[in-house]
PDB file of C-alpha atoms in Angstrom:
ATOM      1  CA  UNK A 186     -31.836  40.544 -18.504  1.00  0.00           C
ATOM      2  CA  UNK A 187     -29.700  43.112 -17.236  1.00  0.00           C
ATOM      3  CA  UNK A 188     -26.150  43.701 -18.307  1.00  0.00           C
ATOM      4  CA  UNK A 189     -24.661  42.658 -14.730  1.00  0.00           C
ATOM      5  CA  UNK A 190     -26.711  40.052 -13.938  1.00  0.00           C
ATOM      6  CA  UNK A 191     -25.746  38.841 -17.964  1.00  0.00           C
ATOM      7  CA  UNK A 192     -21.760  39.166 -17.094  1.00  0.00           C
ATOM      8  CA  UNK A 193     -22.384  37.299 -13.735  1.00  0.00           C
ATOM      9  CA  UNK A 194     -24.001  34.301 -16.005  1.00  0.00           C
ATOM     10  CA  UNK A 195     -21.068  34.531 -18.389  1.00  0.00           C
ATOM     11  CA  UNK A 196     -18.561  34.500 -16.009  1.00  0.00           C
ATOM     12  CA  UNK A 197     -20.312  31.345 -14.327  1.00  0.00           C
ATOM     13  CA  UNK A 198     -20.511  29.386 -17.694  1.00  0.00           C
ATOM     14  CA  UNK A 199     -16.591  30.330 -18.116  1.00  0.00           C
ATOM     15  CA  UNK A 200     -15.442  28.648 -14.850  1.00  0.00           C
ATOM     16  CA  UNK A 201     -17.887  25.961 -15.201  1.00  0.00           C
ATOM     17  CA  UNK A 202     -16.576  25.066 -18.527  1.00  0.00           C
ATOM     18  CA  UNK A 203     -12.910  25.847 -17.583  1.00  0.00           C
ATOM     19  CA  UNK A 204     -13.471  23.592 -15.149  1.00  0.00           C
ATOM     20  CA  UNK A 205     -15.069  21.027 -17.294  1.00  0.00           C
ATOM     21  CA  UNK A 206     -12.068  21.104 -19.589  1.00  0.00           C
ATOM     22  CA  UNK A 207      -9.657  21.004 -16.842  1.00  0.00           C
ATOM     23  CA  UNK A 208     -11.479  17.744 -15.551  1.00  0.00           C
ATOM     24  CA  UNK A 209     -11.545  16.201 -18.931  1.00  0.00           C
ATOM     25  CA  UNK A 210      -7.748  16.876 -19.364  1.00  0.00           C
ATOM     26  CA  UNK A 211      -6.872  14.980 -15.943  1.00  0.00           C
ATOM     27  CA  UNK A 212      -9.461  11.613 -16.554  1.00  0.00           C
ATOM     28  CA  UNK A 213      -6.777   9.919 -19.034  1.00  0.00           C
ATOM     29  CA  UNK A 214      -4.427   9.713 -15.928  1.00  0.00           C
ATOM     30  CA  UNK A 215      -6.701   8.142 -13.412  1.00  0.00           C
ATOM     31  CA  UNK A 216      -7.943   5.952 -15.653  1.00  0.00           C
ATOM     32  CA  UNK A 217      -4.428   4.337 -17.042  1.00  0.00           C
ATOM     33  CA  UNK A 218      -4.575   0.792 -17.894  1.00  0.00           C
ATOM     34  CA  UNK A 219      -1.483  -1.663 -17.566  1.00  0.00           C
ATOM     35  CA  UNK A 220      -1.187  -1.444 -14.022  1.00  0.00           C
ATOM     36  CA  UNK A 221       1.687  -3.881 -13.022  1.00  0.00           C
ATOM     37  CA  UNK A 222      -0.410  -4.617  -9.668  1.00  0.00           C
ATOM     38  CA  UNK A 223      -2.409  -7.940 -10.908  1.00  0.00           C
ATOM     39  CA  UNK A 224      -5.136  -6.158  -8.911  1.00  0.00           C
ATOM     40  CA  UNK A 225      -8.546  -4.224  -9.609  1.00  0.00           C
ATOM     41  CA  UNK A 226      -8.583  -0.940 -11.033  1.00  0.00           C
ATOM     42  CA  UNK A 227      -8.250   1.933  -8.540  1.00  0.00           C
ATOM     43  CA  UNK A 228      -9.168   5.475  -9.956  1.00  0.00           C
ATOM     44  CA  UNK A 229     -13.044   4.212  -9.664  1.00  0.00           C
ATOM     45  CA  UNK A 230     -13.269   2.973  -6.457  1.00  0.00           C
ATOM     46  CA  UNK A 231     -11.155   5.620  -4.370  1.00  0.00           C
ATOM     47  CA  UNK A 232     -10.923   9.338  -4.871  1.00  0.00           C
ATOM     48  CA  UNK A 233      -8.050   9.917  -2.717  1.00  0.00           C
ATOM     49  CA  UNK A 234      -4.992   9.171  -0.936  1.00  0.00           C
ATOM     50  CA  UNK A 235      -4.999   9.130   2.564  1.00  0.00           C
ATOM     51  CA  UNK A 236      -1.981   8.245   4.854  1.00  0.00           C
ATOM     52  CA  UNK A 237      -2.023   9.792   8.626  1.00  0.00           C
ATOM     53  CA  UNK A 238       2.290  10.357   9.299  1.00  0.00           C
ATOM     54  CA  UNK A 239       2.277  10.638  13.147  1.00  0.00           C
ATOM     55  CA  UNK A 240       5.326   8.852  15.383  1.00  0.00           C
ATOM     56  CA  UNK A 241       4.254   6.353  17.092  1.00  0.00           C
ATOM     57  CA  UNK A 242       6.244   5.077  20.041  1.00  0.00           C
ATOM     58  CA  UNK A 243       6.397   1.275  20.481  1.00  0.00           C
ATOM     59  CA  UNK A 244       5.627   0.564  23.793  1.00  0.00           C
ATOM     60  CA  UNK A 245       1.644   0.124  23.317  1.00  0.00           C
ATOM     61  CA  UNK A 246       2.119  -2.583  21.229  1.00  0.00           C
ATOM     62  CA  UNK A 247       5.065  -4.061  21.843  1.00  0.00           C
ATOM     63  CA  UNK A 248       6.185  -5.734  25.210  1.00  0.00           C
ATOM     64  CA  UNK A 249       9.970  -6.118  23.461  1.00  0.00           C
ATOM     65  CA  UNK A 250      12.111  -4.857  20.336  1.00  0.00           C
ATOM     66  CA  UNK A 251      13.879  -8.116  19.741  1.00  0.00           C
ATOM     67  CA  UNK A 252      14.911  -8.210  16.366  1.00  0.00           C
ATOM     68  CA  UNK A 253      12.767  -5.317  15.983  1.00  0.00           C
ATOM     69  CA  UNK A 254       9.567  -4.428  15.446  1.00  0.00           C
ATOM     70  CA  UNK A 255       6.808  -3.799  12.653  1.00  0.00           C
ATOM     71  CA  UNK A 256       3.363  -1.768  13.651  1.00  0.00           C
ATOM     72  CA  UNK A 257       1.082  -1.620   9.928  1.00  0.00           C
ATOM     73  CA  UNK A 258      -1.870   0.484  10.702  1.00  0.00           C
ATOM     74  CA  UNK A 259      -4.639  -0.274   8.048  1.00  0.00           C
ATOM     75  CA  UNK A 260      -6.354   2.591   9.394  1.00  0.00           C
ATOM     76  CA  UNK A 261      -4.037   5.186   8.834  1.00  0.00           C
ATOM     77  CA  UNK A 262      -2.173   3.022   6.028  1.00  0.00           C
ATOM     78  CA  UNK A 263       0.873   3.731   7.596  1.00  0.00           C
ATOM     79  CA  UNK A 264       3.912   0.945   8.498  1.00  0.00           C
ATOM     80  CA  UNK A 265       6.487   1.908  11.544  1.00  0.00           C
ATOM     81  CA  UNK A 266       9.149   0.822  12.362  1.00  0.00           C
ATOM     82  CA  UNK A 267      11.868   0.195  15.313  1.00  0.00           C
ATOM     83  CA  UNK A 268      14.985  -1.336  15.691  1.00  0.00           C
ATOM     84  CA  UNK A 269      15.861  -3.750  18.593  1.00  0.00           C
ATOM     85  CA  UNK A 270      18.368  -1.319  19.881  1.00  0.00           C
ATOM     86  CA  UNK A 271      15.567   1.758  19.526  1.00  0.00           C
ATOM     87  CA  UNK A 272      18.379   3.772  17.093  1.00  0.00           C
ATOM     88  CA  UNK A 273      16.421   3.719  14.317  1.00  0.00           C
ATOM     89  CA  UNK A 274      12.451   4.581  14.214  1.00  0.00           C
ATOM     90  CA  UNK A 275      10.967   4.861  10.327  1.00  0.00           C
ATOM     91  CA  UNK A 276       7.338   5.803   8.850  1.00  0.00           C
ATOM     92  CA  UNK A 277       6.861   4.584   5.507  1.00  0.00           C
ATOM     93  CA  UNK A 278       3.450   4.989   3.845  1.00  0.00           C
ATOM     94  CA  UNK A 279       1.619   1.989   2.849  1.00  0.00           C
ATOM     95  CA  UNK A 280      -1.234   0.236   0.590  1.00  0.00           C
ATOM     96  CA  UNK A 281      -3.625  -2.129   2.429  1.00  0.00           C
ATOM     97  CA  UNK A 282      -6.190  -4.578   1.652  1.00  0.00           C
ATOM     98  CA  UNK A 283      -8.624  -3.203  -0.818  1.00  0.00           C
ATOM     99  CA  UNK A 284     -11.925  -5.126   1.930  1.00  0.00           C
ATOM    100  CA  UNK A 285     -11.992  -6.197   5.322  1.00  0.00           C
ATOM    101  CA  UNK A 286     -12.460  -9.842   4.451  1.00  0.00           C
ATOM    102  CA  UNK A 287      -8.815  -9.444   2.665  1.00  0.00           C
ATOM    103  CA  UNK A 288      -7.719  -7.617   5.769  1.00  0.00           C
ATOM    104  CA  UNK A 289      -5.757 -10.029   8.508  1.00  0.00           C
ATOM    105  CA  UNK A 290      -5.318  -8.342  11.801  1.00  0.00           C
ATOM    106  CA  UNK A 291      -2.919  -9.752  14.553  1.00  0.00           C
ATOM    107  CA  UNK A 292       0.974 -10.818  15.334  1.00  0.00           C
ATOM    108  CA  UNK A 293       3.139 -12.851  12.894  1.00  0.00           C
ATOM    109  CA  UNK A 294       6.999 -12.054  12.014  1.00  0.00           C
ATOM    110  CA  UNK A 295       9.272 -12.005   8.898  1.00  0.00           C
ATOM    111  CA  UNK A 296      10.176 -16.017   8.393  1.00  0.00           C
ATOM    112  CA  UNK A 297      11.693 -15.066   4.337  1.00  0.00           C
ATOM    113  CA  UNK A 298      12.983 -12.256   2.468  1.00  0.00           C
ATOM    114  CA  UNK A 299      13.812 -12.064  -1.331  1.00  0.00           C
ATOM    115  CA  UNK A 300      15.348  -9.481  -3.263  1.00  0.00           C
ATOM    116  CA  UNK A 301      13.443  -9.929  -6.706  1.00  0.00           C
ATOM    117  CA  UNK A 302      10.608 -12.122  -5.766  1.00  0.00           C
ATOM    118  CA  UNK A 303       8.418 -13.687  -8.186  1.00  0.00           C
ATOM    119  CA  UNK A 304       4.249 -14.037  -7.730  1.00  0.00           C
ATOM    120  CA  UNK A 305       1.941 -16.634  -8.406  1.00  0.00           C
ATOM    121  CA  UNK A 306      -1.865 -15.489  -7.391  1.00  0.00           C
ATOM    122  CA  UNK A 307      -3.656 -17.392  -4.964  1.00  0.00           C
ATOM    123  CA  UNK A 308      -6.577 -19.788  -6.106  1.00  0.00           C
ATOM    124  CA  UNK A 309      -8.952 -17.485  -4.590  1.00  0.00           C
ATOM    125  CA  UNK A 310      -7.370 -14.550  -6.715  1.00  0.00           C
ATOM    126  CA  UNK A 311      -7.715 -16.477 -10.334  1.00  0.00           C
ATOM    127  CA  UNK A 312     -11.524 -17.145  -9.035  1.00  0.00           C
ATOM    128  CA  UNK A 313     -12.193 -13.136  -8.907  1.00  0.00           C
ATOM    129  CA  UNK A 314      -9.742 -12.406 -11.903  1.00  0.00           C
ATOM    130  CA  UNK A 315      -9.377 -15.434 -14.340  1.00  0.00           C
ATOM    131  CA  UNK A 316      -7.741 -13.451 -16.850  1.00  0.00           C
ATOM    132  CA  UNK A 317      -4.654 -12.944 -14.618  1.00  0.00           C
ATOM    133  CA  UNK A 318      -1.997 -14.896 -15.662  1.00  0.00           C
ATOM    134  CA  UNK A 319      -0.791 -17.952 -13.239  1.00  0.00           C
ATOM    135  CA  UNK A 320       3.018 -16.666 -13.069  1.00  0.00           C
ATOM    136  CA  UNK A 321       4.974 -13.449 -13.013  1.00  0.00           C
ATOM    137  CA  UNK A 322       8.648 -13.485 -12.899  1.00  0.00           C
ATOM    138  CA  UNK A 323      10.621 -10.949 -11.091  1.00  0.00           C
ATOM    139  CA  UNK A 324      10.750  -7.797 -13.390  1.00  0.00           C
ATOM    140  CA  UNK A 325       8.787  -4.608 -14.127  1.00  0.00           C
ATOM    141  CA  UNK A 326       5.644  -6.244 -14.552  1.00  0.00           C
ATOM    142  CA  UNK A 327       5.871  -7.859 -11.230  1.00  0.00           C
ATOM    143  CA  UNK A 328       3.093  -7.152  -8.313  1.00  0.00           C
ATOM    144  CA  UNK A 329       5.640  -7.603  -5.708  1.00  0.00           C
ATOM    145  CA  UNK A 330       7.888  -4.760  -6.866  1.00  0.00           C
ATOM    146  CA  UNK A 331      11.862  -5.208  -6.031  1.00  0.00           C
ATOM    147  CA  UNK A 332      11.367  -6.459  -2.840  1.00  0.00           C
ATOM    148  CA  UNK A 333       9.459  -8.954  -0.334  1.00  0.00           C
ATOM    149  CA  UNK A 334       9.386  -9.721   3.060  1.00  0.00           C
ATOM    150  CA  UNK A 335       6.851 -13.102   3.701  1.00  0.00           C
ATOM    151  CA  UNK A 336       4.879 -13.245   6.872  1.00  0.00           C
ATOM    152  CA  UNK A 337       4.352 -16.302   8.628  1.00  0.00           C
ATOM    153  CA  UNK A 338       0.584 -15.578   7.455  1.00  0.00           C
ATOM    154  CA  UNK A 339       0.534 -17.805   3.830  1.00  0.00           C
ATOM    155  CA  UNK A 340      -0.071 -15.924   1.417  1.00  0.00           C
ATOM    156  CA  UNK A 341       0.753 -12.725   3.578  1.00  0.00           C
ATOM    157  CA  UNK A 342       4.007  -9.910   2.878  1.00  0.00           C
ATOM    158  CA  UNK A 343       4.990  -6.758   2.828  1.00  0.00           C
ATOM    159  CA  UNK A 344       6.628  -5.787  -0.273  1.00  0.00           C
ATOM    160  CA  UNK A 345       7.615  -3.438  -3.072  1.00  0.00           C
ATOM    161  CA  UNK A 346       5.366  -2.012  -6.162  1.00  0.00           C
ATOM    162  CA  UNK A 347       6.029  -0.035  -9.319  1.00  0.00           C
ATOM    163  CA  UNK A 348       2.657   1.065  -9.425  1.00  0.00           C
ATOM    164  CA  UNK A 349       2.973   4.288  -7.094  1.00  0.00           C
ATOM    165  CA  UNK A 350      -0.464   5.005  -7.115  1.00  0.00           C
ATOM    166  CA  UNK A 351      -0.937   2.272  -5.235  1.00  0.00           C
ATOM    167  CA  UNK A 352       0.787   3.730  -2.246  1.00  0.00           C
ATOM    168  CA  UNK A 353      -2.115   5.262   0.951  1.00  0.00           C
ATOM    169  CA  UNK A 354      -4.700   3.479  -0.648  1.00  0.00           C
ATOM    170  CA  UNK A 355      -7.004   0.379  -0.409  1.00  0.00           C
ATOM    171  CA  UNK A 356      -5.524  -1.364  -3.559  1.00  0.00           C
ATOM    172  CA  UNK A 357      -4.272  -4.769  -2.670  1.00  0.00           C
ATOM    173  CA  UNK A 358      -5.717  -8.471  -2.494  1.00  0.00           C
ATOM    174  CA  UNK A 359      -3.839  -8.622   1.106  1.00  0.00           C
ATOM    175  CA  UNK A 360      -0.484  -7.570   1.394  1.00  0.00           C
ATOM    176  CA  UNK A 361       1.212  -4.570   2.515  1.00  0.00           C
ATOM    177  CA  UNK A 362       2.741  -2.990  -0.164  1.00  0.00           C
ATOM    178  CA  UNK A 363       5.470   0.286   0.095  1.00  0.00           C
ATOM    179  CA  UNK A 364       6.984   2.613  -2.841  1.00  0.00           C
ATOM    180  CA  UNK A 365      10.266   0.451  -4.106  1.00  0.00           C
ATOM    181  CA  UNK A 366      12.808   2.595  -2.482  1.00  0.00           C
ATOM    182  CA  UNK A 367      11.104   2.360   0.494  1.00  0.00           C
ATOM    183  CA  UNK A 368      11.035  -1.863   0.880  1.00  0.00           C
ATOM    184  CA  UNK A 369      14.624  -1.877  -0.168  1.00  0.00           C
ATOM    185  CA  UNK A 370      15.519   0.442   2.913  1.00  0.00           C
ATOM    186  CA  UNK A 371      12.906  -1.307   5.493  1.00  0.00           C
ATOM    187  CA  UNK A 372      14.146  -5.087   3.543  1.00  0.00           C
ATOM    188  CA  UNK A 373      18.245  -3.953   4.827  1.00  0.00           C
ATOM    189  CA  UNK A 374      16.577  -2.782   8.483  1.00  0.00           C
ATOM    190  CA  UNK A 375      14.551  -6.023   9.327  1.00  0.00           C
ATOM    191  CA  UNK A 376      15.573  -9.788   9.450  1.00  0.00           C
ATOM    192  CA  UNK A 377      14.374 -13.151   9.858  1.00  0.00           C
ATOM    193  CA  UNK A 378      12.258 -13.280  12.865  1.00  0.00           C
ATOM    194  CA  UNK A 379      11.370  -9.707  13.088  1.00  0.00           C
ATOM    195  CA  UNK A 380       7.943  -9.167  14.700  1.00  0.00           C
ATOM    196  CA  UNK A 381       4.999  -7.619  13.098  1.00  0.00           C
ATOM    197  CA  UNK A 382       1.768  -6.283  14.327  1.00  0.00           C
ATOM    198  CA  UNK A 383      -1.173  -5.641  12.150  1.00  0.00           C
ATOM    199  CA  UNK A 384      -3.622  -3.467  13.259  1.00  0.00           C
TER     200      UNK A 384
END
């Protein structure tokens, strides 16, 4: 073997291993344990985050803005929204339903909204995962972060999480779930009666 075509394997075996060890050094953080989402692990089942953060104007899918509006777009996992009097337009990146058959599409509107919500999983949830537990208080630990906002959909909000990782992926059982700061802003924007459109 010659002497260049030796450094050439060298220097191959260096950045494969560097990159080895750099891989190795990263795996403890995808694969963290004690989520506070009462939900499947995520670092196996998606590899990345994707989010698509274009305006939107409301007029497509809305034929009014009374008491404002909602657009969540499972698709590009992103949530918009408008004010009735069309001062205030936000984009807030989202999580969505982890499968289709979790997915609801359609119109519904806010009917409740709690600041420090508690959870109970569905029936259907304890089936898939009987070792969650049947109550979580409001707190740290709790799935539906600092804030909700319930749908007329049961069973169906858009809320808080303090697991950010969450956040432009597939990772919940149903719900529509936004960074904390992010529900607390949208939760002071919308009211009772404000539409939403999932699409």
């Amino acid at each position: 073997m010659s002497v260049k075509s030796n450094n050439r394997l060298s220097r191959r075996l260096f950045l494969g291993t560097s990159a080895a060890a750099l891989g190795a050094l990263a795996t403890p953080a995808l694969a963290q344990s004690g989520s506070t989402e009462m939900e499947s692990n995520i670092s196996g089942s998606v590899t990345r985050n994707i989010s698509s953060f274009r305006s939107l104007q409301w007029q497509p899918y809305f034929t009014n803005l009374k008491k404002g509006a909602i657009l969540v777009d499972t698709t590009s996992r992103a949530l918009h929204f408008w004010s009735e009097d069309q001062s205030i337009y936000k984009l807030y990146p989202t999580s969505v339903p982890m499968t289709e058959d979790l997915t609801r599409r359609g119109r519904t509107s806010i009917i409740k909204k709690v600041v420090g919500p508690d959870w109970r999983p569905t029936a259907s949830m304890l089936k898939r995962n009987p070792e969650w537990p049947h109550y979580i208080p409001p707190g740290p630990q709790n799935p539906l972060g600092t804030h909700a906002m319930y749908l007329s959909w049961q069973y169906y909000r858009i809320h808080g999480t303090h697991d950010t990782r969450k956040i432009g992926r597939r990772s919940s059982n149903g719900c529509i779930g936004l960074y904390n700061e992010d529900i607390a802003e949208l939760f002071g924007l919308c009211q009772v009666g404000t539409q939403v459109l999932l699409i």
